[in-house]
Short mmCIF file of C-alpha atoms and ligand atoms in Angstrom, two decimals:
data_model
loop_
_atom_site.label_atom_id
_atom_site.label_comp_id
_atom_site.label_asym_id
_atom_site.label_seq_id
_atom_site.Cartn_x
_atom_site.Cartn_y
_atom_site.Cartn_z
CA MET A 11 -131.59 2.26 -81.71
CA ASN A 12 -132.32 6.00 -81.52
CA SER A 13 -134.66 7.81 -83.90
CA ILE A 14 -131.83 9.13 -86.11
CA ALA A 15 -130.29 5.67 -86.55
CA ARG A 16 -133.70 4.23 -87.36
CA TYR A 17 -134.50 6.98 -89.84
CA LEU A 18 -131.09 6.65 -91.47
CA GLN A 19 -131.45 2.91 -91.76
CA ASP A 20 -134.61 3.44 -93.82
CA GLU A 21 -133.59 6.53 -95.71
CA LEU A 22 -129.85 6.20 -96.40
CA PRO A 23 -130.23 3.49 -99.09
CA ARG A 24 -132.69 5.69 -100.99
CA ILE A 25 -130.66 8.85 -100.59
CA ASN A 26 -127.45 7.08 -101.64
CA ALA A 27 -129.09 5.32 -104.57
CA PHE A 28 -130.40 8.65 -105.81
CA LEU A 29 -126.98 10.29 -105.44
CA ASP A 30 -125.25 7.33 -107.12
CA ALA A 31 -127.62 7.52 -110.08
CA GLN A 32 -126.95 11.25 -110.45
CA THR A 33 -123.15 10.93 -110.29
CA ALA A 34 -123.00 7.84 -112.54
CA ARG A 35 -124.23 10.02 -115.41
CA LEU A 36 -121.53 12.67 -115.00
CA ASP A 37 -118.75 13.27 -117.51
CA PRO A 38 -115.59 11.21 -116.70
CA VAL A 39 -113.63 14.45 -116.21
CA VAL A 40 -115.64 15.23 -113.08
CA ARG A 41 -117.15 11.90 -112.04
CA PRO A 42 -114.24 10.57 -109.91
CA ALA A 43 -113.99 13.72 -107.78
CA ALA A 44 -117.79 13.85 -107.35
CA GLN A 45 -117.99 10.17 -106.39
CA HIS A 46 -115.00 10.55 -104.08
CA VAL A 47 -116.58 13.29 -101.98
CA LEU A 48 -120.09 11.82 -102.06
CA GLY A 49 -118.88 8.31 -101.22
CA ALA A 50 -116.68 9.32 -98.29
CA GLY A 51 -119.29 8.59 -95.63
CA GLY A 52 -120.76 12.01 -94.87
CA LYS A 53 -123.47 12.24 -92.26
CA ARG A 54 -126.19 13.14 -94.87
CA LEU A 55 -127.42 15.66 -92.33
CA ARG A 56 -128.75 18.20 -94.83
CA PRO A 57 -130.85 15.69 -96.81
CA LEU A 58 -132.15 14.34 -93.54
CA LEU A 59 -133.20 17.82 -92.46
CA ALA A 60 -135.00 18.46 -95.74
CA LEU A 61 -136.84 15.10 -95.55
CA ALA A 62 -137.78 15.42 -91.90
CA THR A 63 -138.94 19.04 -92.19
CA ALA A 64 -140.97 18.34 -95.33
CA ARG A 65 -142.67 15.34 -93.74
CA ALA A 66 -143.16 16.98 -90.36
CA LEU A 67 -145.09 19.74 -92.10
CA GLY A 68 -147.23 17.38 -94.18
CA CYS A 69 -145.39 17.15 -97.53
CA ALA A 70 -147.22 15.11 -100.18
CA ALA A 71 -144.60 15.56 -102.95
CA ASP A 72 -141.52 13.34 -103.51
CA PRO A 73 -138.92 14.94 -101.20
CA TYR A 74 -135.86 12.96 -102.43
CA PRO A 75 -134.74 15.26 -105.26
CA LEU A 76 -134.83 18.22 -102.83
CA ALA A 77 -133.07 16.25 -100.08
CA CYS A 78 -130.35 15.04 -102.44
CA SER A 79 -129.88 18.46 -103.99
CA LEU A 80 -128.82 19.66 -100.52
CA GLU A 81 -126.15 16.95 -100.31
CA LEU A 82 -124.96 17.76 -103.84
CA LEU A 83 -124.67 21.43 -102.90
CA HIS A 84 -122.85 20.63 -99.67
CA SER A 85 -120.43 18.36 -101.56
CA ALA A 86 -119.80 21.10 -104.13
CA THR A 87 -118.83 23.51 -101.34
CA LEU A 88 -116.47 20.93 -99.80
CA LEU A 89 -114.70 20.27 -103.12
CA HIS A 90 -114.08 23.97 -103.56
CA ASP A 91 -113.37 24.61 -99.89
CA ASP A 92 -110.55 22.06 -99.78
CA ILE A 93 -108.88 23.78 -102.71
CA LEU A 94 -109.27 27.21 -101.12
CA ASP A 95 -107.96 25.91 -97.79
CA ALA A 96 -105.24 23.80 -99.47
CA ALA A 97 -106.58 20.99 -97.27
CA ALA A 98 -104.89 17.57 -97.55
CA MET A 99 -107.63 15.46 -95.98
CA ARG A 100 -111.40 15.22 -95.84
CA ARG A 101 -113.36 12.59 -93.94
CA GLY A 102 -110.22 10.53 -93.35
CA ARG A 103 -109.33 10.39 -97.04
CA ALA A 104 -107.09 12.42 -99.31
CA ALA A 105 -108.89 15.60 -100.37
CA ALA A 106 -110.31 15.23 -103.90
CA HIS A 107 -108.05 17.87 -105.48
CA LEU A 108 -104.95 15.90 -104.42
CA GLU A 109 -106.32 12.68 -105.81
CA PHE A 110 -107.95 13.92 -109.04
CA GLY A 111 -106.32 17.30 -109.69
CA ARG A 112 -107.60 20.84 -109.34
CA THR A 113 -109.28 21.07 -112.75
CA GLY A 114 -111.46 17.97 -112.33
CA THR A 115 -112.27 18.95 -108.76
CA ILE A 116 -113.23 22.57 -109.47
CA LEU A 117 -115.38 21.43 -112.39
CA ALA A 118 -116.93 18.66 -110.27
CA GLY A 119 -117.98 21.30 -107.74
CA ASP A 120 -119.47 23.41 -110.54
CA VAL A 121 -121.38 20.45 -111.95
CA LEU A 122 -122.76 19.41 -108.55
CA LEU A 123 -123.89 22.99 -107.94
CA ALA A 124 -125.69 23.11 -111.27
CA LEU A 125 -127.18 19.65 -110.80
CA ALA A 126 -128.59 20.60 -107.39
CA ASN A 127 -130.28 23.66 -108.89
CA ARG A 128 -131.74 21.67 -111.78
CA LEU A 129 -133.18 19.03 -109.45
CA VAL A 130 -134.94 21.70 -107.44
CA ALA A 131 -136.09 23.57 -110.58
CA ASP A 132 -137.82 20.36 -111.75
CA TYR A 133 -140.39 20.86 -108.96
CA ASP A 134 -141.50 23.99 -110.82
CA ILE A 135 -141.98 25.90 -107.53
CA PRO A 136 -140.14 29.22 -108.05
CA ARG A 137 -139.87 29.99 -104.32
CA LEU A 138 -137.89 26.79 -103.80
CA ASN A 139 -135.23 28.01 -106.21
CA ALA A 140 -135.35 31.53 -104.79
CA VAL A 141 -134.71 30.31 -101.24
CA LEU A 142 -132.01 27.93 -102.36
CA ALA A 143 -130.29 30.60 -104.47
CA GLU A 144 -130.29 32.95 -101.45
CA ALA A 145 -128.81 30.18 -99.30
CA ILE A 146 -126.07 29.54 -101.86
CA LEU A 147 -125.30 33.25 -102.15
CA ARG A 148 -125.07 33.58 -98.38
CA THR A 149 -122.82 30.51 -98.22
CA VAL A 150 -120.42 31.96 -100.75
CA THR A 151 -120.56 35.35 -99.01
CA GLY A 152 -119.62 33.69 -95.71
CA GLU A 153 -116.69 31.98 -97.38
CA ILE A 154 -115.56 35.27 -98.98
CA MET A 155 -115.76 37.01 -95.59
CA GLU A 156 -113.78 34.22 -93.96
CA ILE A 157 -111.05 34.41 -96.57
CA ALA A 158 -110.92 38.22 -96.25
CA SER A 159 -110.46 37.83 -92.49
CA VAL A 160 -107.71 35.20 -92.57
CA ARG A 161 -104.96 35.89 -89.99
CA ASP A 162 -106.82 39.01 -88.81
CA THR A 163 -106.46 38.90 -85.04
CA ALA A 164 -108.56 42.09 -84.72
CA MET A 165 -111.58 40.28 -86.10
CA SER A 166 -114.64 40.76 -83.89
CA GLN A 167 -116.89 38.12 -82.43
CA GLU A 168 -119.79 39.67 -84.42
CA ARG A 169 -117.94 39.14 -87.67
CA TYR A 170 -117.16 35.57 -86.66
CA TYR A 171 -120.89 34.91 -86.20
CA GLU A 172 -121.64 36.52 -89.56
CA ILE A 173 -119.08 34.22 -91.19
CA ILE A 174 -120.37 30.98 -89.68
CA THR A 175 -123.98 31.93 -90.24
CA GLY A 176 -123.14 32.46 -93.89
CA LYS A 177 -120.78 29.64 -94.68
CA THR A 178 -122.65 26.92 -92.76
CA ALA A 179 -126.01 27.90 -91.26
CA TYR A 180 -127.69 29.13 -94.45
CA LEU A 181 -127.46 25.73 -96.11
CA PHE A 182 -129.10 24.14 -93.04
CA GLN A 183 -131.70 26.87 -93.13
CA GLY A 184 -132.18 26.30 -96.88
CA ALA A 185 -132.71 22.56 -96.29
CA CYS A 186 -135.40 23.18 -93.67
CA GLN A 187 -137.14 26.14 -95.32
CA CYS A 188 -137.23 24.35 -98.68
CA GLY A 189 -138.70 21.29 -96.93
CA ALA A 190 -141.40 23.55 -95.55
CA ILE A 191 -142.08 25.17 -98.94
CA LEU A 192 -142.38 21.74 -100.55
CA ALA A 193 -144.88 20.82 -97.86
CA GLY A 194 -146.90 23.96 -98.74
CA CYS A 195 -147.38 24.66 -95.05
CA GLY A 196 -147.98 28.40 -94.86
CA GLU A 197 -145.96 31.34 -93.66
CA ALA A 198 -145.72 30.77 -89.90
CA ALA A 199 -144.55 27.15 -90.20
CA GLU A 200 -142.10 28.13 -92.95
CA GLN A 201 -140.63 30.78 -90.65
CA ALA A 202 -140.33 28.21 -87.85
CA ALA A 203 -138.50 25.85 -90.23
CA HIS A 204 -136.24 28.70 -91.23
CA ASP A 205 -135.46 29.54 -87.58
CA TYR A 206 -134.88 25.90 -86.63
CA GLY A 207 -132.45 25.38 -89.53
CA LEU A 208 -130.54 28.61 -89.09
CA ASN A 209 -129.98 28.19 -85.34
CA LEU A 210 -129.13 24.53 -85.74
CA GLY A 211 -126.58 25.47 -88.40
CA ILE A 212 -124.93 28.07 -86.18
CA ALA A 213 -124.76 25.52 -83.33
CA PHE A 214 -123.31 22.96 -85.73
CA GLN A 215 -120.48 25.24 -86.85
CA LEU A 216 -119.71 26.34 -83.27
CA VAL A 217 -119.31 22.68 -82.30
CA ASP A 218 -117.21 22.12 -85.42
CA ASP A 219 -114.94 24.99 -84.43
CA ALA A 220 -114.66 23.64 -80.88
CA LEU A 221 -113.81 20.17 -82.20
CA ASP A 222 -110.99 21.58 -84.29
CA TYR A 223 -109.21 22.28 -80.99
CA VAL A 224 -109.96 19.03 -79.17
CA SER A 225 -110.48 16.13 -81.52
CA PRO A 226 -107.55 14.07 -82.74
CA LEU A 227 -107.02 12.98 -86.34
CA GLU A 228 -108.22 9.43 -85.66
CA VAL A 229 -111.62 10.71 -84.57
CA THR A 230 -112.37 13.51 -87.04
CA GLY A 231 -110.28 12.48 -90.05
CA LYS A 232 -108.62 15.91 -89.78
CA PRO A 233 -105.59 16.86 -87.65
CA SER A 234 -106.38 19.10 -84.64
CA GLY A 235 -105.34 22.75 -84.78
CA GLY A 236 -106.20 22.94 -88.49
CA ASP A 237 -107.94 26.32 -88.12
CA LEU A 238 -104.86 27.73 -86.38
CA ARG A 239 -102.66 26.60 -89.24
CA GLU A 240 -105.09 27.91 -91.82
CA GLY A 241 -105.23 31.29 -90.05
CA LYS A 242 -108.94 31.06 -89.19
CA MET A 243 -110.05 33.18 -86.23
CA THR A 244 -112.75 31.04 -84.72
CA LEU A 245 -114.49 31.46 -81.37
CA PRO A 246 -112.19 29.19 -79.28
CA LEU A 247 -109.18 31.25 -80.40
CA ILE A 248 -110.95 34.61 -80.03
CA LEU A 249 -111.84 33.64 -76.45
CA TYR A 250 -108.40 32.15 -75.69
CA LEU A 251 -106.52 35.26 -76.82
CA ARG A 252 -108.53 37.28 -74.28
CA THR A 253 -107.33 35.04 -71.44
CA LEU A 254 -103.63 35.65 -72.17
CA PRO A 255 -101.47 38.33 -70.54
CA PRO A 256 -100.57 41.12 -73.04
CA ALA A 257 -97.05 39.83 -73.85
CA GLY A 258 -98.17 36.24 -74.41
CA ARG A 259 -101.14 37.38 -76.45
CA GLN A 260 -98.93 39.58 -78.66
CA GLU A 261 -96.51 36.72 -79.26
CA LEU A 262 -99.23 34.28 -80.28
CA GLU A 263 -100.96 36.90 -82.43
CA ASP A 264 -97.69 37.60 -84.23
CA ARG A 265 -97.00 33.94 -84.93
CA PHE A 266 -100.59 33.41 -86.09
CA THR A 267 -100.57 36.52 -88.29
CA ARG A 268 -97.25 35.58 -89.92
CA GLY A 269 -98.43 32.00 -90.49
CA GLU A 270 -95.58 30.58 -88.46
CA LEU A 271 -97.52 27.79 -86.78
CA ASP A 272 -96.53 24.39 -88.17
CA ALA A 273 -98.47 21.20 -87.40
CA ASP A 274 -96.66 20.56 -84.08
CA ALA A 275 -97.02 24.14 -82.83
CA ALA A 276 -100.66 24.21 -83.85
CA ARG A 277 -101.36 20.94 -82.00
CA GLN A 278 -99.62 22.29 -78.91
CA ILE A 279 -101.56 25.54 -78.87
CA ALA A 280 -104.77 23.64 -79.63
CA ASP A 281 -104.15 21.64 -76.46
CA GLN A 282 -103.74 24.86 -74.45
CA VAL A 283 -106.94 26.31 -75.91
CA ALA A 284 -108.76 23.11 -74.94
CA THR A 285 -107.32 23.09 -71.41
CA SER A 286 -108.21 26.77 -70.95
CA GLY A 287 -111.91 25.89 -71.32
CA CYS A 288 -112.38 28.02 -74.44
CA ALA A 289 -113.40 25.06 -76.61
CA GLU A 290 -115.99 24.13 -74.00
CA ALA A 291 -117.18 27.78 -73.84
CA THR A 292 -117.73 27.53 -77.60
CA ARG A 293 -119.86 24.43 -77.04
CA ASP A 294 -121.82 26.45 -74.43
CA ALA A 295 -122.51 29.06 -77.08
CA ALA A 296 -123.71 26.24 -79.36
CA ARG A 297 -126.13 25.14 -76.65
CA GLY A 298 -127.66 28.64 -76.67
CA TYR A 299 -128.38 28.46 -80.41
CA ALA A 300 -129.68 24.91 -80.11
CA ALA A 301 -132.15 26.19 -77.50
CA LEU A 302 -133.44 28.77 -80.02
CA ALA A 303 -133.80 26.00 -82.59
CA ALA A 304 -135.70 23.87 -80.07
CA GLN A 305 -138.03 26.79 -79.39
CA ALA A 306 -138.83 27.09 -83.11
CA LEU A 307 -139.39 23.36 -83.25
CA GLU A 308 -142.05 23.49 -80.53
CA THR A 309 -144.43 25.06 -83.03
CA PHE A 310 -144.15 22.04 -85.39
CA PRO A 311 -146.97 19.49 -85.32
CA PRO A 312 -146.08 16.71 -82.89
CA GLY A 313 -145.00 13.44 -84.49
CA PRO A 314 -142.02 11.21 -85.28
CA GLU A 315 -140.37 13.79 -87.56
CA ARG A 316 -140.50 16.50 -84.92
CA GLU A 317 -138.88 14.05 -82.52
CA LEU A 318 -136.24 13.29 -85.11
CA LEU A 319 -135.49 17.00 -85.57
CA ALA A 320 -135.14 17.34 -81.78
CA ASP A 321 -132.77 14.36 -81.72
CA ILE A 322 -130.69 15.97 -84.48
CA LEU A 323 -130.25 18.98 -82.20
CA ASP A 324 -128.94 16.73 -79.44
CA LEU A 325 -126.66 14.91 -81.87
CA VAL A 326 -125.17 18.15 -83.15
CA LEU A 327 -124.41 19.25 -79.58
CA SER A 328 -122.97 15.95 -78.41
CA ARG A 329 -120.97 14.91 -81.46
CA ASN A 330 -117.24 14.40 -81.13
CA LYS A 331 -116.39 14.26 -84.85
C1 FPP B 418 -116.19 24.35 -94.70
O1 FPP B 418 -115.72 25.18 -93.71
C2 FPP B 418 -116.70 25.20 -95.84
C3 FPP B 418 -117.93 25.65 -95.95
C4 FPP B 418 -118.95 25.30 -94.93
C5 FPP B 418 -118.40 26.54 -97.07
C6 FPP B 418 -117.53 26.54 -98.28
C7 FPP B 418 -118.10 27.43 -99.31
C8 FPP B 418 -117.51 27.68 -100.49
C9 FPP B 418 -116.23 27.07 -100.88
C10 FPP B 418 -118.16 28.63 -101.44
C11 FPP B 418 -119.38 28.07 -102.10
C12 FPP B 418 -119.12 27.06 -103.14
C13 FPP B 418 -120.10 26.57 -103.95
C14 FPP B 418 -119.78 25.52 -104.90
C15 FPP B 418 -121.50 27.05 -103.89
P1 FPP B 418 -114.32 24.90 -92.99
O2 FPP B 418 -113.21 25.08 -93.96
O3 FPP B 418 -114.29 25.69 -91.76
O4 FPP B 418 -114.52 23.39 -92.54
P2 FPP B 418 -113.64 22.11 -92.84
O5 FPP B 418 -112.72 22.02 -91.69
O6 FPP B 418 -114.65 20.99 -92.89
O7 FPP B 418 -112.94 22.33 -94.14
MG1 MG B 419 -112.01 23.87 -94.99
#
């Protein structure tokens, strides 16, 4: 068993029990949507990052409320994201808004967001809330930028990186930096935790965007080519468009911009993007960010948690769902 599996075996029951206790107390209007998203078998990566960083840096406080607040926040963003994306599926199940309606799902996201903030406020460490609030703001800003750039084939690679850093990496960064703050470890170690989390998060989203072009429904719980259908300009597509001759590029750009790609067309183009090597090139870019995260991690005190954080980097790079 690798270090992540071992850690999860010990920690998952406590994380899940904590989350169950929080959601059991919610109003029945929002409880089903909240339980649906939290019970759908997520990887619990963000809580794991908060726990491991806090412990690696010598945390003496109870890290579970912080760790679970990260999962509550992440779940809140997914509930809202699936409405914004009009997504039908999440983690192999019907998206919550289709099962429980938009009202209950939007409110469930709001409640989970508030709950996460309250859990962190209970530590009475103002910087924890400040860092988390910044991470949430950056997450929303990333999402706003992504929506503003939908079907924009002129979108630059720089803007793409701004979007993924915002919508995904800042919550990873928040998990790690808050773990460091809870450990009371001092400025340099807090900066290292920040750098590890941010670069890991960028790598994670790059791999996610590559997987959207290569992984079939049975593996990811989401049909391939989803980003194409949703009009999202992600790195594999940005790179692929550059490989096409002008006429072919114009034709694909026009179909993408007009939203003409149905599920079959999107799957077909996704296959071409994968064959062209552009999904793999996106994974290469992820490896570059993971190397930066590994560099930040070298400054952590050696021990089982540092090893775990290194294994998480490998897992993020090698995952196929
Ligand atoms: C998933 O991306 C979405 C995000 C990582 C961020 C979503 C953020 C918001 C909806 C705004 C913030 C909301 C709250 C409650 C603070 P994706 O659509 O590329 O991935 P997917 O394929 O998993 O849906
Ligand atoms: Mg989405």
